[in-house]
mmCIF file with all atom_site columns, C-alpha atoms in Angstrom:
data_model
loop_
_atom_site.group_PDB
_atom_site.id
_atom_site.type_symbol
_atom_site.label_atom_id
_atom_site.label_alt_id
_atom_site.label_comp_id
_atom_site.label_asym_id
_atom_site.label_entity_id
_atom_site.label_seq_id
_atom_site.pdbx_PDB_ins_code
_atom_site.Cartn_x
_atom_site.Cartn_y
_atom_site.Cartn_z
_atom_site.occupancy
_atom_site.B_iso_or_equiv
_atom_site.pdbx_formal_charge
_atom_site.auth_seq_id
_atom_site.auth_comp_id
_atom_site.auth_asym_id
_atom_site.auth_atom_id
_atom_site.pdbx_PDB_model_num
ATOM 1   C CA . MET A 1 1   ? 128.324 -176.207 250.048 1.00 51.00 ? 1   MET A CA 1
ATOM 2   C CA . LEU A 1 2   ? 126.149 -178.296 247.713 1.00 55.00 ? 2   LEU A CA 1
ATOM 3   C CA . THR A 1 3   ? 125.807 -177.322 244.152 1.00 52.00 ? 3   THR A CA 1
ATOM 4   C CA . PRO A 1 4   ? 122.365 -177.917 242.711 1.00 55.00 ? 4   PRO A CA 1
ATOM 5   C CA . ARG A 1 5   ? 122.115 -180.573 240.099 1.00 61.00 ? 5   ARG A CA 1
ATOM 6   C CA . GLY A 1 6   ? 122.641 -179.111 236.348 1.00 57.00 ? 6   GLY A CA 1
ATOM 7   C CA . PHE A 1 7   ? 124.171 -175.753 237.798 1.00 52.00 ? 7   PHE A CA 1
ATOM 8   C CA . ASP A 1 8   ? 127.111 -174.502 235.683 1.00 55.00 ? 8   ASP A CA 1
ATOM 9   C CA . PRO A 1 9   ? 129.043 -171.733 237.190 1.00 54.00 ? 9   PRO A CA 1
ATOM 10  C CA . ALA A 1 10  ? 130.651 -170.885 233.858 1.00 55.00 ? 10  ALA A CA 1
ATOM 11  C CA . ARG A 1 11  ? 127.112 -170.129 232.462 1.00 56.00 ? 11  ARG A CA 1
ATOM 12  C CA . LEU A 1 12  ? 126.423 -167.870 235.274 1.00 51.00 ? 12  LEU A CA 1
ATOM 13  C CA . GLY A 1 13  ? 129.540 -165.862 234.520 1.00 55.00 ? 13  GLY A CA 1
ATOM 14  C CA . GLY A 1 14  ? 128.629 -165.489 230.872 1.00 55.00 ? 14  GLY A CA 1
ATOM 15  C CA . SER A 1 15  ? 125.070 -164.189 231.790 1.00 59.00 ? 15  SER A CA 1
ATOM 16  C CA . HIS A 1 16  ? 126.653 -161.579 234.180 1.00 56.00 ? 16  HIS A CA 1
ATOM 17  C CA . ARG A 1 17  ? 129.103 -160.522 231.308 1.00 62.00 ? 17  ARG A CA 1
ATOM 18  C CA . ARG A 1 18  ? 126.053 -160.193 228.753 1.00 64.00 ? 18  ARG A CA 1
ATOM 19  C CA . ARG A 1 19  ? 124.113 -157.992 231.182 1.00 66.00 ? 19  ARG A CA 1
ATOM 20  C CA . ARG A 1 20  ? 127.131 -155.868 231.888 1.00 66.00 ? 20  ARG A CA 1
ATOM 21  C CA . GLY A 1 21  ? 127.881 -155.338 228.033 1.00 64.00 ? 21  GLY A CA 1
ATOM 22  C CA . ARG A 1 22  ? 124.194 -154.516 227.461 1.00 73.00 ? 22  ARG A CA 1
ATOM 23  C CA . ALA A 1 23  ? 124.379 -151.957 230.134 1.00 69.00 ? 23  ALA A CA 1
ATOM 24  C CA . ARG A 1 24  ? 127.617 -150.385 228.684 1.00 73.00 ? 24  ARG A CA 1
ATOM 25  C CA . GLY A 1 25  ? 125.811 -150.292 225.156 1.00 71.00 ? 25  GLY A CA 1
ATOM 26  C CA . ALA A 1 26  ? 122.772 -148.500 226.512 1.00 74.00 ? 26  ALA A CA 1
ATOM 27  C CA . LEU A 1 27  ? 125.191 -145.935 228.226 1.00 77.00 ? 27  LEU A CA 1
ATOM 28  C CA . VAL A 1 28  ? 126.951 -145.468 225.200 1.00 74.00 ? 28  VAL A CA 1
ATOM 29  C CA . ALA A 1 29  ? 123.791 -144.972 223.282 1.00 75.00 ? 29  ALA A CA 1
ATOM 30  C CA . VAL A 1 30  ? 122.591 -142.479 225.929 1.00 72.00 ? 30  VAL A CA 1
ATOM 31  C CA . LEU A 1 31  ? 125.842 -140.336 225.750 1.00 78.00 ? 31  LEU A CA 1
ATOM 32  C CA . VAL A 1 32  ? 125.656 -140.412 221.915 1.00 72.00 ? 32  VAL A CA 1
ATOM 33  C CA . LEU A 1 33  ? 122.135 -139.033 221.985 1.00 76.00 ? 33  LEU A CA 1
ATOM 34  C CA . ALA A 1 34  ? 122.932 -136.476 224.522 1.00 72.00 ? 34  ALA A CA 1
ATOM 35  C CA . LEU A 1 35  ? 125.944 -135.306 222.261 1.00 75.00 ? 35  LEU A CA 1
ATOM 36  C CA . LEU A 1 36  ? 123.641 -135.082 219.187 1.00 73.00 ? 36  LEU A CA 1
ATOM 37  C CA . ALA A 1 37  ? 121.264 -133.169 221.034 1.00 68.00 ? 37  ALA A CA 1
ATOM 38  C CA . GLY A 1 38  ? 123.826 -130.527 222.348 1.00 69.00 ? 38  GLY A CA 1
ATOM 39  C CA . VAL A 1 39  ? 125.147 -130.109 218.756 1.00 65.00 ? 39  VAL A CA 1
ATOM 40  C CA . GLY A 1 40  ? 121.593 -129.772 217.448 1.00 67.00 ? 40  GLY A CA 1
ATOM 41  C CA . TYR A 1 41  ? 120.745 -127.088 220.096 1.00 64.00 ? 41  TYR A CA 1
ATOM 42  C CA . ALA A 1 42  ? 123.970 -125.208 219.513 1.00 64.00 ? 42  ALA A CA 1
ATOM 43  C CA . GLY A 1 43  ? 123.143 -125.037 215.529 1.00 64.00 ? 43  GLY A CA 1
ATOM 44  C CA . TRP A 1 44  ? 119.658 -123.985 216.186 1.00 59.00 ? 44  TRP A CA 1
ATOM 45  C CA . TRP A 1 45  ? 120.770 -121.416 218.585 1.00 60.00 ? 45  TRP A CA 1
ATOM 46  C CA . ALA A 1 46  ? 123.280 -119.887 216.147 1.00 59.00 ? 46  ALA A CA 1
ATOM 47  C CA . TYR A 1 47  ? 120.828 -119.756 213.349 1.00 56.00 ? 47  TYR A CA 1
ATOM 48  C CA . ASP A 1 48  ? 118.433 -118.205 215.479 1.00 59.00 ? 48  ASP A CA 1
ATOM 49  C CA . ARG A 1 49  ? 120.962 -115.407 216.451 1.00 60.00 ? 49  ARG A CA 1
ATOM 50  C CA . TRP A 1 50  ? 121.798 -115.105 212.817 1.00 53.00 ? 50  TRP A CA 1
ATOM 51  C CA . GLN A 1 51  ? 118.351 -114.491 211.840 1.00 54.00 ? 51  GLN A CA 1
ATOM 52  C CA . ASP A 1 52  ? 117.952 -111.902 214.510 1.00 54.00 ? 52  ASP A CA 1
ATOM 53  C CA . ASP A 1 53  ? 120.717 -109.804 213.089 1.00 51.00 ? 53  ASP A CA 1
ATOM 54  C CA . PRO A 1 54  ? 119.917 -108.345 209.695 1.00 45.00 ? 54  PRO A CA 1
ATOM 55  C CA . GLU A 1 55  ? 123.242 -106.804 209.077 1.00 47.00 ? 55  GLU A CA 1
ATOM 56  C CA . ALA A 1 56  ? 124.948 -110.095 209.240 1.00 45.00 ? 56  ALA A CA 1
ATOM 57  C CA . GLY A 1 57  ? 122.631 -111.357 206.581 1.00 45.00 ? 57  GLY A CA 1
ATOM 58  C CA . GLN A 1 58  ? 123.353 -108.483 204.238 1.00 45.00 ? 58  GLN A CA 1
ATOM 59  C CA . ALA A 1 59  ? 127.047 -108.491 204.760 1.00 43.00 ? 59  ALA A CA 1
ATOM 60  C CA . GLY A 1 60  ? 127.018 -112.050 203.794 1.00 45.00 ? 60  GLY A CA 1
ATOM 61  C CA . SER A 1 61  ? 124.821 -111.698 200.601 1.00 44.00 ? 61  SER A CA 1
ATOM 62  C CA . THR A 1 62  ? 126.169 -108.614 199.127 1.00 45.00 ? 62  THR A CA 1
ATOM 63  C CA . GLY A 1 63  ? 129.849 -109.129 199.534 1.00 46.00 ? 63  GLY A CA 1
ATOM 64  C CA . PRO A 1 64  ? 132.431 -106.186 199.546 1.00 43.00 ? 64  PRO A CA 1
ATOM 65  C CA . VAL A 1 65  ? 131.575 -102.817 197.738 1.00 45.00 ? 65  VAL A CA 1
ATOM 66  C CA . ALA A 1 66  ? 134.081 -101.386 195.669 1.00 47.00 ? 66  ALA A CA 1
ATOM 67  C CA . ALA A 1 67  ? 135.361 -97.983  196.519 1.00 45.00 ? 67  ALA A CA 1
ATOM 68  C CA . SER A 1 68  ? 134.356 -95.016  194.358 1.00 46.00 ? 68  SER A CA 1
ATOM 69  C CA . SER A 1 69  ? 137.223 -92.766  193.256 1.00 48.00 ? 69  SER A CA 1
ATOM 70  C CA . CYS A 1 70  ? 134.927 -89.715  192.818 1.00 47.00 ? 70  CYS A CA 1
ATOM 71  C CA . SER A 1 71  ? 133.959 -87.529  196.036 1.00 47.00 ? 71  SER A CA 1
ATOM 72  C CA . PRO A 1 72  ? 130.180 -86.848  196.083 1.00 47.00 ? 72  PRO A CA 1
ATOM 73  C CA . SER A 1 73  ? 130.969 -83.186  197.071 1.00 45.00 ? 73  SER A CA 1
ATOM 74  C CA . GLN A 1 74  ? 133.409 -82.569  194.309 1.00 46.00 ? 74  GLN A CA 1
ATOM 75  C CA . GLY A 1 75  ? 131.487 -84.053  191.418 1.00 46.00 ? 75  GLY A CA 1
ATOM 76  C CA . PRO A 1 76  ? 133.180 -84.894  187.863 1.00 45.00 ? 76  PRO A CA 1
ATOM 77  C CA . VAL A 1 77  ? 136.584 -83.510  187.621 1.00 42.00 ? 77  VAL A CA 1
ATOM 78  C CA . PRO A 1 78  ? 137.101 -81.691  184.279 1.00 42.00 ? 78  PRO A CA 1
ATOM 79  C CA . SER A 1 79  ? 140.097 -82.581  181.860 1.00 39.00 ? 79  SER A CA 1
ATOM 80  C CA . PRO A 1 80  ? 143.050 -80.575  181.861 1.00 40.00 ? 80  PRO A CA 1
ATOM 81  C CA . SER A 1 81  ? 143.067 -80.394  178.080 1.00 39.00 ? 81  SER A CA 1
ATOM 82  C CA . ALA A 1 82  ? 139.269 -79.370  178.110 1.00 37.00 ? 82  ALA A CA 1
ATOM 83  C CA . GLY A 1 83  ? 140.009 -75.567  179.055 1.00 38.00 ? 83  GLY A CA 1
ATOM 84  C CA . SER A 1 84  ? 143.141 -75.390  176.768 1.00 40.00 ? 84  SER A CA 1
ATOM 85  C CA . ALA A 1 85  ? 141.056 -76.309  173.701 1.00 39.00 ? 85  ALA A CA 1
ATOM 86  C CA . THR A 1 86  ? 140.117 -72.901  173.276 1.00 39.00 ? 86  THR A CA 1
ATOM 87  C CA . ALA A 1 87  ? 143.155 -71.033  174.553 1.00 43.00 ? 87  ALA A CA 1
ATOM 88  C CA . SER A 1 88  ? 144.762 -71.035  171.183 1.00 66.00 ? 88  SER A CA 1
ATOM 89  C CA . VAL A 1 89  ? 142.189 -70.642  168.273 1.00 81.00 ? 89  VAL A CA 1
ATOM 90  C CA . PRO A 1 90  ? 143.709 -70.558  165.032 1.00 88.00 ? 90  PRO A CA 1
ATOM 91  C CA . VAL A 1 91  ? 143.301 -67.347  162.652 1.00 94.00 ? 91  VAL A CA 1
ATOM 92  C CA . PRO A 1 92  ? 141.141 -68.154  159.650 1.00 95.00 ? 92  PRO A CA 1
ATOM 93  C CA . ALA A 1 93  ? 143.102 -67.919  156.333 1.00 96.00 ? 93  ALA A CA 1
ATOM 94  C CA . ARG A 1 94  ? 140.726 -65.112  154.945 1.00 96.00 ? 94  ARG A CA 1
ATOM 95  C CA . GLN A 1 95  ? 141.960 -62.952  157.729 1.00 97.00 ? 95  GLN A CA 1
ATOM 96  C CA . ILE A 1 96  ? 145.786 -63.258  156.996 1.00 97.00 ? 96  ILE A CA 1
ATOM 97  C CA . THR A 1 97  ? 147.656 -61.316  154.616 1.00 98.00 ? 97  THR A CA 1
ATOM 98  C CA . VAL A 1 98  ? 150.879 -63.104  153.341 1.00 98.00 ? 98  VAL A CA 1
ATOM 99  C CA . ASN A 1 99  ? 153.795 -61.743  151.668 1.00 98.00 ? 99  ASN A CA 1
ATOM 100 C CA . VAL A 1 100 ? 155.391 -64.662  149.454 1.00 98.00 ? 100 VAL A CA 1
ATOM 101 C CA . PHE A 1 101 ? 159.110 -64.333  149.171 1.00 98.00 ? 101 PHE A CA 1
ATOM 102 C CA . ASN A 1 102 ? 161.580 -66.627  147.190 1.00 97.00 ? 102 ASN A CA 1
ATOM 103 C CA . ALA A 1 103 ? 164.957 -67.243  148.834 1.00 96.00 ? 103 ALA A CA 1
ATOM 104 C CA . THR A 1 104 ? 165.955 -69.746  146.172 1.00 95.00 ? 104 THR A CA 1
ATOM 105 C CA . THR A 1 105 ? 167.250 -69.774  142.661 1.00 92.00 ? 105 THR A CA 1
ATOM 106 C CA . LYS A 1 106 ? 164.155 -71.238  141.328 1.00 93.00 ? 106 LYS A CA 1
ATOM 107 C CA . ALA A 1 107 ? 162.446 -68.541  139.059 1.00 94.00 ? 107 ALA A CA 1
ATOM 108 C CA . GLY A 1 108 ? 158.812 -68.117  139.536 1.00 95.00 ? 108 GLY A CA 1
ATOM 109 C CA . LEU A 1 109 ? 158.630 -70.042  142.672 1.00 96.00 ? 109 LEU A CA 1
ATOM 110 C CA . ALA A 1 110 ? 157.059 -67.522  144.854 1.00 97.00 ? 110 ALA A CA 1
ATOM 111 C CA . ALA A 1 111 ? 154.397 -66.641  142.253 1.00 97.00 ? 111 ALA A CA 1
ATOM 112 C CA . ALA A 1 112 ? 153.262 -70.229  142.149 1.00 97.00 ? 112 ALA A CA 1
ATOM 113 C CA . VAL A 1 113 ? 153.219 -70.697  145.781 1.00 98.00 ? 113 VAL A CA 1
ATOM 114 C CA . SER A 1 114 ? 151.163 -67.433  146.159 1.00 97.00 ? 114 SER A CA 1
ATOM 115 C CA . THR A 1 115 ? 148.529 -68.731  143.749 1.00 97.00 ? 115 THR A CA 1
ATOM 116 C CA . GLN A 1 116 ? 148.079 -71.771  145.734 1.00 97.00 ? 116 GLN A CA 1
ATOM 117 C CA . LEU A 1 117 ? 147.813 -70.025  149.050 1.00 98.00 ? 117 LEU A CA 1
ATOM 118 C CA . GLU A 1 118 ? 145.234 -67.642  147.409 1.00 97.00 ? 118 GLU A CA 1
ATOM 119 C CA . ALA A 1 119 ? 143.161 -70.643  146.511 1.00 97.00 ? 119 ALA A CA 1
ATOM 120 C CA . ARG A 1 120 ? 143.131 -71.649  150.007 1.00 97.00 ? 120 ARG A CA 1
ATOM 121 C CA . GLY A 1 121 ? 141.662 -68.524  151.104 1.00 97.00 ? 121 GLY A CA 1
ATOM 122 C CA . PHE A 1 122 ? 144.996 -66.432  152.009 1.00 98.00 ? 122 PHE A CA 1
ATOM 123 C CA . ARG A 1 123 ? 144.943 -62.843  151.026 1.00 98.00 ? 123 ARG A CA 1
ATOM 124 C CA . ILE A 1 124 ? 148.336 -62.172  149.069 1.00 98.00 ? 124 ILE A CA 1
ATOM 125 C CA . GLY A 1 125 ? 150.444 -59.160  149.588 1.00 97.00 ? 125 GLY A CA 1
ATOM 126 C CA . THR A 1 126 ? 153.830 -58.736  148.149 1.00 97.00 ? 126 THR A CA 1
ATOM 127 C CA . VAL A 1 127 ? 155.209 -61.556  145.831 1.00 98.00 ? 127 VAL A CA 1
ATOM 128 C CA . GLY A 1 128 ? 158.892 -61.528  144.933 1.00 97.00 ? 128 GLY A CA 1
ATOM 129 C CA . ASN A 1 129 ? 162.482 -62.289  145.987 1.00 96.00 ? 129 ASN A CA 1
ATOM 130 C CA . ASP A 1 130 ? 163.360 -62.260  149.720 1.00 96.00 ? 130 ASP A CA 1
ATOM 131 C CA . PRO A 1 131 ? 164.370 -58.729  150.519 1.00 93.00 ? 131 PRO A CA 1
ATOM 132 C CA . ALA A 1 132 ? 166.431 -59.734  153.399 1.00 91.00 ? 132 ALA A CA 1
ATOM 133 C CA . GLY A 1 133 ? 168.820 -61.476  150.759 1.00 89.00 ? 133 GLY A CA 1
ATOM 134 C CA . ARG A 1 134 ? 169.996 -64.274  153.134 1.00 87.00 ? 134 ARG A CA 1
ATOM 135 C CA . PRO A 1 135 ? 169.458 -68.031  152.520 1.00 87.00 ? 135 PRO A CA 1
ATOM 136 C CA . VAL A 1 136 ? 166.836 -69.963  154.339 1.00 92.00 ? 136 VAL A CA 1
ATOM 137 C CA . LYS A 1 137 ? 167.732 -73.336  155.519 1.00 88.00 ? 137 LYS A CA 1
ATOM 138 C CA . GLY A 1 138 ? 165.118 -75.889  155.299 1.00 92.00 ? 138 GLY A CA 1
ATOM 139 C CA . THR A 1 139 ? 161.563 -75.845  153.654 1.00 96.00 ? 139 THR A CA 1
ATOM 140 C CA . ALA A 1 140 ? 160.571 -72.306  154.506 1.00 97.00 ? 140 ALA A CA 1
ATOM 141 C CA . GLN A 1 141 ? 160.518 -69.661  157.205 1.00 97.00 ? 141 GLN A CA 1
ATOM 142 C CA . VAL A 1 142 ? 157.402 -67.675  158.345 1.00 97.00 ? 142 VAL A CA 1
ATOM 143 C CA . ARG A 1 143 ? 158.235 -64.228  159.663 1.00 97.00 ? 143 ARG A CA 1
ATOM 144 C CA . SER A 1 144 ? 155.813 -62.082  161.678 1.00 97.00 ? 144 SER A CA 1
ATOM 145 C CA . GLY A 1 145 ? 155.596 -59.620  164.393 1.00 96.00 ? 145 GLY A CA 1
ATOM 146 C CA . ALA A 1 146 ? 153.965 -59.955  167.811 1.00 94.00 ? 146 ALA A CA 1
ATOM 147 C CA . THR A 1 147 ? 150.599 -59.023  166.445 1.00 95.00 ? 147 THR A CA 1
ATOM 148 C CA . GLY A 1 148 ? 150.864 -61.549  163.614 1.00 96.00 ? 148 GLY A CA 1
ATOM 149 C CA . ALA A 1 149 ? 152.161 -64.503  165.816 1.00 95.00 ? 149 ALA A CA 1
ATOM 150 C CA . ALA A 1 150 ? 148.645 -66.240  165.625 1.00 95.00 ? 150 ALA A CA 1
ATOM 151 C CA . ALA A 1 151 ? 148.560 -65.772  161.848 1.00 96.00 ? 151 ALA A CA 1
ATOM 152 C CA . ALA A 1 152 ? 152.036 -67.057  161.333 1.00 96.00 ? 152 ALA A CA 1
ATOM 153 C CA . ARG A 1 153 ? 151.181 -70.288  162.967 1.00 96.00 ? 153 ARG A CA 1
ATOM 154 C CA . THR A 1 154 ? 148.194 -70.886  160.839 1.00 97.00 ? 154 THR A CA 1
ATOM 155 C CA . LEU A 1 155 ? 150.294 -70.273  157.675 1.00 97.00 ? 155 LEU A CA 1
ATOM 156 C CA . ALA A 1 156 ? 153.139 -72.497  159.106 1.00 97.00 ? 156 ALA A CA 1
ATOM 157 C CA . ALA A 1 157 ? 150.638 -75.308  159.221 1.00 97.00 ? 157 ALA A CA 1
ATOM 158 C CA . HIS A 1 158 ? 150.338 -75.396  155.454 1.00 97.00 ? 158 HIS A CA 1
ATOM 159 C CA . VAL A 1 159 ? 154.084 -75.718  154.908 1.00 97.00 ? 159 VAL A CA 1
ATOM 160 C CA . ALA A 1 160 ? 155.577 -78.977  156.493 1.00 95.00 ? 160 ALA A CA 1
ATOM 161 C CA . GLY A 1 161 ? 158.911 -78.113  158.215 1.00 95.00 ? 161 GLY A CA 1
ATOM 162 C CA . ALA A 1 162 ? 158.438 -74.296  158.250 1.00 96.00 ? 162 ALA A CA 1
ATOM 163 C CA . GLN A 1 163 ? 160.199 -72.339  160.920 1.00 96.00 ? 163 GLN A CA 1
ATOM 164 C CA . LEU A 1 164 ? 158.702 -69.519  162.837 1.00 96.00 ? 164 LEU A CA 1
ATOM 165 C CA . ALA A 1 165 ? 160.870 -66.300  163.205 1.00 95.00 ? 165 ALA A CA 1
ATOM 166 C CA . SER A 1 166 ? 159.733 -63.121  164.929 1.00 95.00 ? 166 SER A CA 1
ATOM 167 C CA . ASP A 1 167 ? 160.681 -59.493  163.955 1.00 93.00 ? 167 ASP A CA 1
ATOM 168 C CA . LYS A 1 168 ? 159.658 -56.063  165.181 1.00 92.00 ? 168 LYS A CA 1
ATOM 169 C CA . ARG A 1 169 ? 157.000 -55.307  162.351 1.00 94.00 ? 169 ARG A CA 1
ATOM 170 C CA . PRO A 1 170 ? 153.973 -53.434  163.840 1.00 92.00 ? 170 PRO A CA 1
ATOM 171 C CA . GLY A 1 171 ? 151.364 -54.997  161.754 1.00 93.00 ? 171 GLY A CA 1
ATOM 172 C CA . ALA A 1 172 ? 149.824 -58.339  161.474 1.00 95.00 ? 172 ALA A CA 1
ATOM 173 C CA . THR A 1 173 ? 150.962 -59.384  158.148 1.00 96.00 ? 173 THR A CA 1
ATOM 174 C CA . VAL A 1 174 ? 153.243 -62.375  157.703 1.00 98.00 ? 174 VAL A CA 1
ATOM 175 C CA . ASP A 1 175 ? 155.971 -63.407  155.321 1.00 98.00 ? 175 ASP A CA 1
ATOM 176 C CA . LEU A 1 176 ? 156.289 -66.927  153.809 1.00 98.00 ? 176 LEU A CA 1
ATOM 177 C CA . VAL A 1 177 ? 160.107 -67.063  152.640 1.00 98.00 ? 177 VAL A CA 1
ATOM 178 C CA . ILE A 1 178 ? 160.676 -70.294  150.572 1.00 97.00 ? 178 ILE A CA 1
ATOM 179 C CA . GLY A 1 179 ? 163.903 -72.242  151.289 1.00 96.00 ? 179 GLY A CA 1
ATOM 180 C CA . ASN A 1 180 ? 165.668 -74.648  149.073 1.00 94.00 ? 180 ASN A CA 1
ATOM 181 C CA . ALA A 1 181 ? 164.174 -77.677  150.579 1.00 96.00 ? 181 ALA A CA 1
ATOM 182 C CA . TYR A 1 182 ? 160.567 -76.759  149.729 1.00 96.00 ? 182 TYR A CA 1
ATOM 183 C CA . SER A 1 183 ? 158.738 -79.083  147.394 1.00 94.00 ? 183 SER A CA 1
ATOM 184 C CA . ARG A 1 184 ? 154.885 -78.510  147.839 1.00 95.00 ? 184 ARG A CA 1
ATOM 185 C CA . LEU A 1 185 ? 152.356 -77.135  150.195 1.00 97.00 ? 185 LEU A CA 1
ATOM 186 C CA . ARG A 1 186 ? 150.985 -79.555  152.735 1.00 96.00 ? 186 ARG A CA 1
ATOM 187 C CA . PRO A 1 187 ? 147.616 -81.134  151.897 1.00 96.00 ? 187 PRO A CA 1
ATOM 188 C CA . ALA A 1 188 ? 144.774 -78.708  152.919 1.00 95.00 ? 188 ALA A CA 1
ATOM 189 C CA . ALA A 1 189 ? 143.228 -81.568  155.118 1.00 95.00 ? 189 ALA A CA 1
ATOM 190 C CA . ALA A 1 190 ? 146.508 -82.372  156.562 1.00 96.00 ? 190 ALA A CA 1
ATOM 191 C CA . ALA A 1 191 ? 146.968 -78.590  157.424 1.00 95.00 ? 191 ALA A CA 1
ATOM 192 C CA . ALA A 1 192 ? 143.424 -78.435  159.080 1.00 94.00 ? 192 ALA A CA 1
ATOM 193 C CA . ALA A 1 193 ? 144.299 -81.433  161.130 1.00 94.00 ? 193 ALA A CA 1
ATOM 194 C CA . VAL A 1 194 ? 147.290 -79.675  162.323 1.00 93.00 ? 194 VAL A CA 1
ATOM 195 C CA . LEU A 1 195 ? 145.338 -76.666  163.285 1.00 92.00 ? 195 LEU A CA 1
ATOM 196 C CA . ALA A 1 196 ? 142.386 -78.556  164.926 1.00 89.00 ? 196 ALA A CA 1
ATOM 197 C CA . PRO A 1 197 ? 142.263 -78.131  168.812 1.00 80.00 ? 197 PRO A CA 1
ATOM 198 C CA . PRO A 1 198 ? 142.791 -81.438  170.779 1.00 73.00 ? 198 PRO A CA 1
ATOM 199 C CA . SER A 1 199 ? 139.713 -83.209  171.811 1.00 66.00 ? 199 SER A CA 1
ATOM 200 C CA . PRO A 1 200 ? 138.946 -83.137  175.518 1.00 64.00 ? 200 PRO A CA 1
ATOM 201 C CA . SER A 1 201 ? 139.466 -86.223  177.360 1.00 60.00 ? 201 SER A CA 1
ATOM 202 C CA . PRO A 1 202 ? 136.526 -87.990  178.829 1.00 59.00 ? 202 PRO A CA 1
ATOM 203 C CA . SER A 1 203 ? 136.204 -87.330  182.546 1.00 59.00 ? 203 SER A CA 1
ATOM 204 C CA . PRO A 1 204 ? 134.873 -90.255  184.823 1.00 57.00 ? 204 PRO A CA 1
ATOM 205 C CA . SER A 1 205 ? 131.319 -89.982  185.790 1.00 56.00 ? 205 SER A CA 1
ATOM 206 C CA . CYS A 1 206 ? 130.312 -90.435  189.239 1.00 52.00 ? 206 CYS A CA 1
#
């Protein structure tokens, strides 16, 4: 076989390799474009479905809703202390008759305390030495029957450390028996604070 003049087989092989390289590059480009088109179509399809579902958009925009501790059917729950505030209303001092007795060796103590109690609005009954004739431990003792139990609590609020004692008397009068540890009456403002009903706790609003 005769080879034409100037013909170089190496150059022919190189030309074939270049054509094959260009073909492979074109194929790769087509595959990349097809992949990008598929990804774009998938994204468009997902976005279109998301737009058609309003609940999905609302759930993503509002976030989780905190649960309420109040039941719509029950309404606000009253505070336990709200009803108990009026359960024990103190008896006003002007409605209480107090017998003031001295169980100490300090002369004139019963008379002095009765004057102070009268200035605070109490009605004064008998003033003198303790007819029971027995020592009183602590500051004082407030004696009353069942009818005067509420009045005894009012009186005891004016004497810090006073102890309540019940007897079988029929009336509502109360006795203040002064003990050796007594020094003075509790300030009127402090006594009023002791007698004040507790403030109701705020209830949660729904």
